[in-house]
Short mmCIF file of C-alpha atoms in Angstrom, two decimals:
data_model
loop_
_atom_site.label_atom_id
_atom_site.label_comp_id
_atom_site.label_asym_id
_atom_site.label_seq_id
_atom_site.Cartn_x
_atom_site.Cartn_y
_atom_site.Cartn_z
CA MET A 191 5.11 15.00 9.62
CA VAL A 192 2.30 13.76 7.39
CA ASN A 193 -1.44 13.50 7.66
CA ASN A 194 -2.37 9.83 7.60
CA ILE A 195 -5.47 9.11 5.54
CA HIS A 196 -8.02 6.41 6.40
CA ALA A 197 -5.82 5.45 9.33
CA ASN A 198 -8.46 3.06 10.73
CA PHE A 199 -8.90 1.18 7.46
CA LEU A 200 -8.23 -2.20 9.05
CA GLU A 201 -11.04 -1.75 11.58
CA ASP A 202 -13.59 0.12 9.49
CA VAL A 203 -14.97 -1.48 6.32
CA GLU A 204 -15.97 1.88 4.89
CA ALA A 205 -12.48 3.25 5.46
CA TYR A 206 -11.08 0.16 3.77
CA ARG A 207 -13.29 0.70 0.73
CA ALA A 208 -12.34 4.36 0.69
CA SER A 209 -8.66 3.37 0.71
CA GLU A 210 -9.21 1.02 -2.20
CA GLN A 211 -10.96 3.81 -4.07
CA TYR A 212 -8.14 6.24 -3.23
CA TRP A 213 -5.62 3.96 -4.92
CA ARG A 214 -7.89 3.34 -7.91
CA ASP A 215 -8.27 7.10 -8.32
CA LEU A 216 -4.52 7.52 -8.07
CA TRP A 217 -4.02 4.90 -10.76
CA ALA A 218 -6.51 6.80 -12.96
CA ARG A 219 -4.19 9.80 -12.68
CA VAL A 220 -1.28 7.89 -14.19
CA ASP A 221 -0.47 9.59 -17.47
CA LEU A 222 -1.34 6.96 -20.07
CA ASP A 223 -3.23 7.33 -23.32
CA GLU A 224 -6.20 5.05 -23.85
CA SER A 225 -4.37 2.47 -25.95
CA LYS A 226 -1.60 2.16 -23.39
CA ARG A 227 -4.02 2.09 -20.48
CA SER A 228 -5.98 -0.74 -22.07
CA GLU A 229 -2.87 -2.91 -21.81
CA TRP A 230 -3.17 -2.75 -18.04
CA PHE A 231 -5.71 -4.63 -15.99
CA SER A 232 -6.55 -4.12 -12.36
CA PRO A 233 -6.83 -5.73 -9.92
CA TRP A 234 -4.07 -8.15 -10.73
CA VAL A 235 -3.45 -9.99 -7.48
CA SER A 236 -5.75 -10.40 -4.51
CA THR A 237 -5.31 -10.56 -0.75
CA GLY A 238 -5.81 -14.32 -0.84
CA SER A 239 -9.51 -14.48 -0.10
CA ALA A 240 -12.53 -12.28 -0.47
CA GLU A 241 -12.84 -12.04 3.31
CA CYS A 242 -9.24 -10.97 3.83
CA ARG A 243 -9.12 -7.18 4.05
CA ASP A 244 -5.59 -6.57 5.24
CA GLY A 245 -4.45 -4.09 2.61
CA ASN A 246 -1.85 -6.56 1.39
CA PRO A 247 -2.29 -5.64 -1.40
CA ILE A 248 -4.74 -2.76 -1.45
CA PHE A 249 -4.15 -2.17 -5.19
CA SER A 250 -2.55 -4.03 -8.04
CA ALA A 251 -2.29 -3.75 -11.80
CA CYS A 252 -0.50 -5.69 -14.50
CA SER A 253 0.41 -5.37 -18.14
CA ARG A 254 1.07 -8.71 -19.76
CA SER A 255 2.49 -7.05 -22.87
CA LEU A 256 5.00 -5.06 -20.84
CA ARG A 257 5.51 -7.89 -18.39
CA ARG A 258 5.22 -5.38 -15.58
CA GLY A 259 3.09 -5.33 -12.49
CA ILE A 260 2.35 -2.92 -9.67
CA ARG A 261 1.44 -3.97 -6.16
CA VAL A 262 0.59 -1.53 -3.39
CA ILE A 263 0.52 -2.64 0.23
CA GLN A 264 -1.14 -0.30 2.70
CA ASP A 265 -0.19 -0.62 6.35
CA GLU A 266 -1.77 0.91 9.40
CA PRO A 267 0.04 4.05 10.64
CA GLU A 268 2.35 3.77 13.61
CA SER A 269 3.29 7.45 13.72
CA ASP A 270 2.79 10.68 11.80
CA ARG A 271 6.08 10.24 9.95
CA LEU A 272 6.23 9.46 6.27
CA ASP A 273 6.30 5.69 5.92
CA ILE A 274 6.97 4.23 2.50
CA GLN A 275 9.25 1.51 1.20
CA VAL A 276 9.63 0.50 -2.41
CA TRP A 277 11.26 -2.47 -4.06
CA LEU A 278 11.36 -4.37 -7.31
CA ASP A 279 10.58 -8.04 -7.51
CA ARG A 280 9.70 -10.71 -10.03
CA PHE A 281 6.51 -12.70 -9.85
CA VAL A 282 4.65 -15.34 -11.84
CA ALA A 283 1.65 -13.54 -13.31
CA GLY A 284 -0.62 -16.42 -14.20
CA ALA A 285 -1.21 -20.08 -14.79
CA ASP A 286 0.78 -19.89 -18.01
CA GLY A 287 3.90 -19.14 -15.99
CA LEU A 288 4.45 -15.67 -17.43
CA GLU A 289 6.90 -13.80 -15.22
CA VAL A 290 6.54 -10.09 -14.68
CA ASP A 291 8.73 -7.51 -13.02
CA GLU A 292 6.74 -5.86 -10.31
CA LEU A 293 7.02 -2.54 -8.58
CA VAL A 294 6.01 -2.97 -4.96
CA VAL A 295 5.05 0.05 -2.88
CA ALA A 296 4.46 -0.56 0.83
CA CYS A 297 3.30 2.44 2.82
CA THR A 298 0.86 4.06 5.11
CA LEU A 299 -1.56 6.22 3.17
CA SER A 300 -0.78 9.91 3.14
CA GLU A 301 -0.75 12.53 0.40
CA GLU A 302 3.04 12.48 0.49
CA ALA A 303 3.25 8.70 0.11
CA ALA A 304 0.67 8.79 -2.67
CA ALA A 305 2.68 11.46 -4.50
CA ILE A 306 5.76 9.24 -4.44
CA ALA A 307 3.70 6.25 -5.53
CA LEU A 308 2.19 8.22 -8.41
CA PHE A 309 5.62 9.31 -9.58
CA LEU A 310 6.85 5.73 -9.55
CA MET A 311 3.68 4.36 -11.16
CA ASN A 312 3.95 6.87 -13.98
CA ARG A 313 7.44 5.77 -14.89
CA TRP A 314 6.71 2.08 -14.43
CA ALA A 315 3.49 2.11 -16.45
CA ALA A 316 5.17 4.02 -19.26
CA ASN A 317 7.77 1.25 -19.47
CA LEU A 318 10.52 3.67 -18.52
CA PRO A 319 13.57 2.49 -16.65
CA LEU A 320 13.18 2.86 -12.95
CA ILE A 321 16.31 3.60 -11.04
CA LEU A 322 16.00 2.96 -7.39
CA GLU A 323 18.79 4.30 -5.31
CA ASN A 324 19.19 1.30 -3.19
CA SER A 325 20.04 1.38 0.42
CA GLY A 326 19.67 -2.35 0.58
CA GLU A 327 19.53 -5.37 -1.61
CA ASN A 328 15.95 -5.15 -2.79
CA GLY A 329 14.51 -2.09 -1.19
CA ILE A 330 14.84 1.63 -0.81
CA LYS A 331 13.75 3.97 1.84
CA VAL A 332 12.05 7.22 0.97
CA ARG A 333 12.40 10.25 3.17
CA LEU A 334 10.79 13.63 3.37
CA LEU A 335 13.71 16.04 3.25
CA PRO A 336 13.87 19.13 5.47
CA SER A 337 13.48 21.22 2.33
CA GLY A 338 10.06 19.69 1.80
CA LEU A 339 11.24 17.80 -1.24
CA LEU A 340 10.77 14.10 -1.40
CA GLY A 341 13.97 12.18 -1.49
CA LEU A 342 14.50 8.63 -2.52
CA ALA A 343 16.96 7.69 0.13
CA VAL A 344 20.61 7.50 -0.64
CA GLY A 345 22.15 4.15 -1.19
CA ARG A 346 25.32 2.53 -2.29
CA GLU A 347 24.47 1.43 -5.77
CA PRO A 348 21.52 2.23 -8.00
CA ARG A 349 19.45 -0.65 -9.23
CA THR A 350 17.83 -0.42 -12.61
CA ALA A 351 14.93 -2.37 -14.00
CA ALA A 352 14.91 -1.91 -17.75
CA MET B 84 1.72 -29.72 -10.57
CA GLU B 85 -1.54 -28.22 -9.50
CA HIS B 86 -0.46 -26.45 -6.32
CA GLY B 87 2.62 -24.28 -6.05
CA GLY B 88 4.10 -21.42 -4.10
CA ARG B 89 6.89 -20.31 -1.83
CA ILE B 90 7.64 -18.60 1.43
CA GLN B 91 10.77 -16.51 1.36
CA VAL B 92 12.89 -14.18 3.38
CA GLN B 93 14.50 -11.28 1.55
CA GLY B 94 16.53 -8.18 2.15
CA ALA B 95 19.81 -7.31 3.86
CA SER B 96 21.78 -9.48 1.44
CA LEU B 97 19.68 -12.43 2.42
CA GLU B 98 17.49 -14.64 0.29
CA ALA B 99 16.17 -17.89 1.66
CA SER B 100 13.03 -19.72 0.67
CA ARG B 101 10.93 -22.84 0.94
CA SER B 102 8.83 -23.72 -2.07
CA TRP B 103 6.30 -26.34 -3.02
CA ASP B 104 5.05 -27.76 -6.30
CA GLN B 105 2.76 -30.70 -5.70
CA ALA B 106 -0.43 -32.45 -6.66
CA THR B 107 -2.24 -31.77 -3.38
CA PRO B 108 -2.88 -28.50 -1.52
CA LEU B 109 -0.21 -27.46 0.96
CA PRO B 110 -1.33 -28.33 4.50
CA ALA B 111 -1.26 -25.49 7.01
CA SER B 112 1.08 -27.51 9.23
CA THR B 113 3.70 -27.43 6.48
CA GLY B 114 2.94 -23.76 5.96
CA TYR B 115 3.79 -23.17 9.62
CA ASP B 116 6.91 -25.34 9.42
CA TYR B 117 8.47 -23.47 6.50
CA PRO B 118 8.90 -20.10 8.26
CA GLU B 119 10.17 -21.91 11.34
CA SER B 120 12.89 -23.62 9.33
CA LEU B 121 13.70 -20.30 7.63
CA LYS B 122 14.09 -18.70 11.05
CA THR B 123 16.66 -21.31 11.94
CA GLU B 124 18.46 -20.88 8.65
CA ILE B 125 18.82 -17.10 8.80
CA GLY B 126 20.19 -16.92 12.32
CA LYS B 127 19.23 -15.13 15.49
CA ARG B 128 19.87 -11.51 14.49
CA GLU B 129 17.92 -11.64 11.23
CA ARG B 130 15.22 -13.69 12.90
CA GLU B 131 14.77 -11.09 15.61
CA LEU B 132 14.73 -8.19 13.18
CA ARG B 133 11.97 -9.94 11.24
CA GLN B 134 10.00 -11.00 14.29
CA ARG B 135 6.89 -8.95 13.50
CA ALA B 136 7.02 -9.83 9.81
CA PHE B 137 7.10 -13.52 10.67
CA ALA B 138 4.24 -13.02 13.11
CA LYS B 139 2.13 -11.34 10.43
CA ALA B 140 2.90 -14.11 7.96
CA ARG B 141 1.79 -16.65 10.55
CA LEU B 142 -1.38 -14.68 11.19
CA PHE B 143 -2.16 -14.82 7.49
CA ILE B 144 -1.75 -18.60 7.50
CA ASP B 145 -4.03 -18.71 10.56
CA GLN B 146 -6.68 -16.74 8.68
CA MET B 147 -6.47 -18.93 5.61
CA LEU B 148 -6.62 -22.12 7.67
CA VAL B 149 -9.84 -20.96 9.33
CA GLN B 150 -11.31 -20.44 5.86
CA GLY B 151 -10.21 -23.88 4.68
CA GLY B 152 -7.21 -22.59 2.74
CA THR B 153 -6.53 -19.97 0.14
CA ASP B 154 -9.03 -19.55 -2.65
CA PRO B 155 -7.54 -21.20 -5.77
CA SER B 156 -9.59 -18.96 -8.02
CA LEU B 157 -7.62 -15.99 -6.67
CA ALA B 158 -4.16 -17.40 -7.41
CA PRO B 159 -1.62 -16.19 -8.19
CA PHE B 160 -1.12 -13.72 -5.39
CA SER B 161 1.67 -12.45 -3.21
CA LYS B 162 1.81 -11.19 0.34
CA SER B 163 4.78 -9.19 1.58
CA PHE B 164 5.31 -8.53 5.27
CA ARG B 165 7.94 -5.85 5.57
CA VAL B 166 10.08 -4.77 8.46
CA ARG B 167 8.78 -1.25 8.94
CA GLY B 168 11.37 1.48 8.59
CA ASP B 169 14.11 -0.91 7.62
CA ASP B 170 16.69 0.50 5.21
CA LEU B 171 17.71 -2.87 3.87
CA GLY B 172 14.41 -4.14 2.52
CA ARG B 173 13.95 -6.90 5.06
CA ARG B 174 10.69 -8.76 4.58
CA VAL B 175 8.92 -12.10 4.55
CA ASP B 176 6.97 -13.02 1.42
CA ILE B 177 4.27 -15.60 0.85
CA ASP B 178 3.73 -16.27 -2.85
CA ILE B 179 0.94 -18.52 -4.08
CA PHE B 180 1.50 -19.29 -7.74
CA ARG B 181 -1.37 -21.70 -8.29
CA GLY B 182 -3.84 -23.88 -6.49
CA ARG B 183 -4.64 -23.89 -2.80
CA ALA B 184 -2.48 -23.62 0.30
CA PHE B 185 -2.78 -23.68 4.09
CA VAL B 186 -5.62 -26.18 4.18
CA PRO B 187 -6.45 -28.22 7.29
CA ASP B 188 -4.32 -31.31 7.65
CA PRO B 189 -5.89 -34.48 6.34
CA ILE B 190 -7.59 -36.49 9.05
CA GLY B 191 -5.22 -39.21 10.18
CA GLY B 192 -2.30 -37.66 8.30
CA ALA B 193 0.43 -35.18 9.04
#
């Protein structure tokens, strides 16, 4: 069971802004020195229009030098269970056709989901390999284990993005 | 070309897409047609599992159409509509690489 944060963010503009700020603050906690952080810019991708506040994405960042991007999608809660899915994708980053590998985190906002996202962001932003234990082709499922530890769900074959 | 993007279905060992790369903005009618043809392509089971994801993708196209299309100054961008709680990463993506999409159909044209 988790405590959903800003659960009404799709109905309440202030809650939406607070969610955006939550993710910006989380990104600020990613362990990067100033020179490395300056390689990243945020936001990277938008929701499609200034009027579209659907949380898709709620946060994004990109490093052109690393050719890596991060996209966070926040969904409205449907229960008090941990809800987070993560996958790797490839996306064209700009008009010049530069392709980047992106880490996509789709979740409802809770402290537990944010902790998983922060862990993944730290590795991704530091250009470390990210091994996702895949339970599917392009996605993983993350579960809160009975022990209280966070588990990246078991899968058949790990997928690595170098 | 000035306007480009794709709509794709991913996950569960499935990858199907419809893309465009053209001189004029993608009309919303074509934007609606692409997911419909993808639904046919992926079969009943996968279509049903992705029902809500397809509905959300359609809602996004609805929203953009009302606004006269996506804002080209905000491209590129990507929207992913996941199947909640799915272990196999099922989702529907709308990727806009450049230009404008989901604009009203030209008067007198399709």
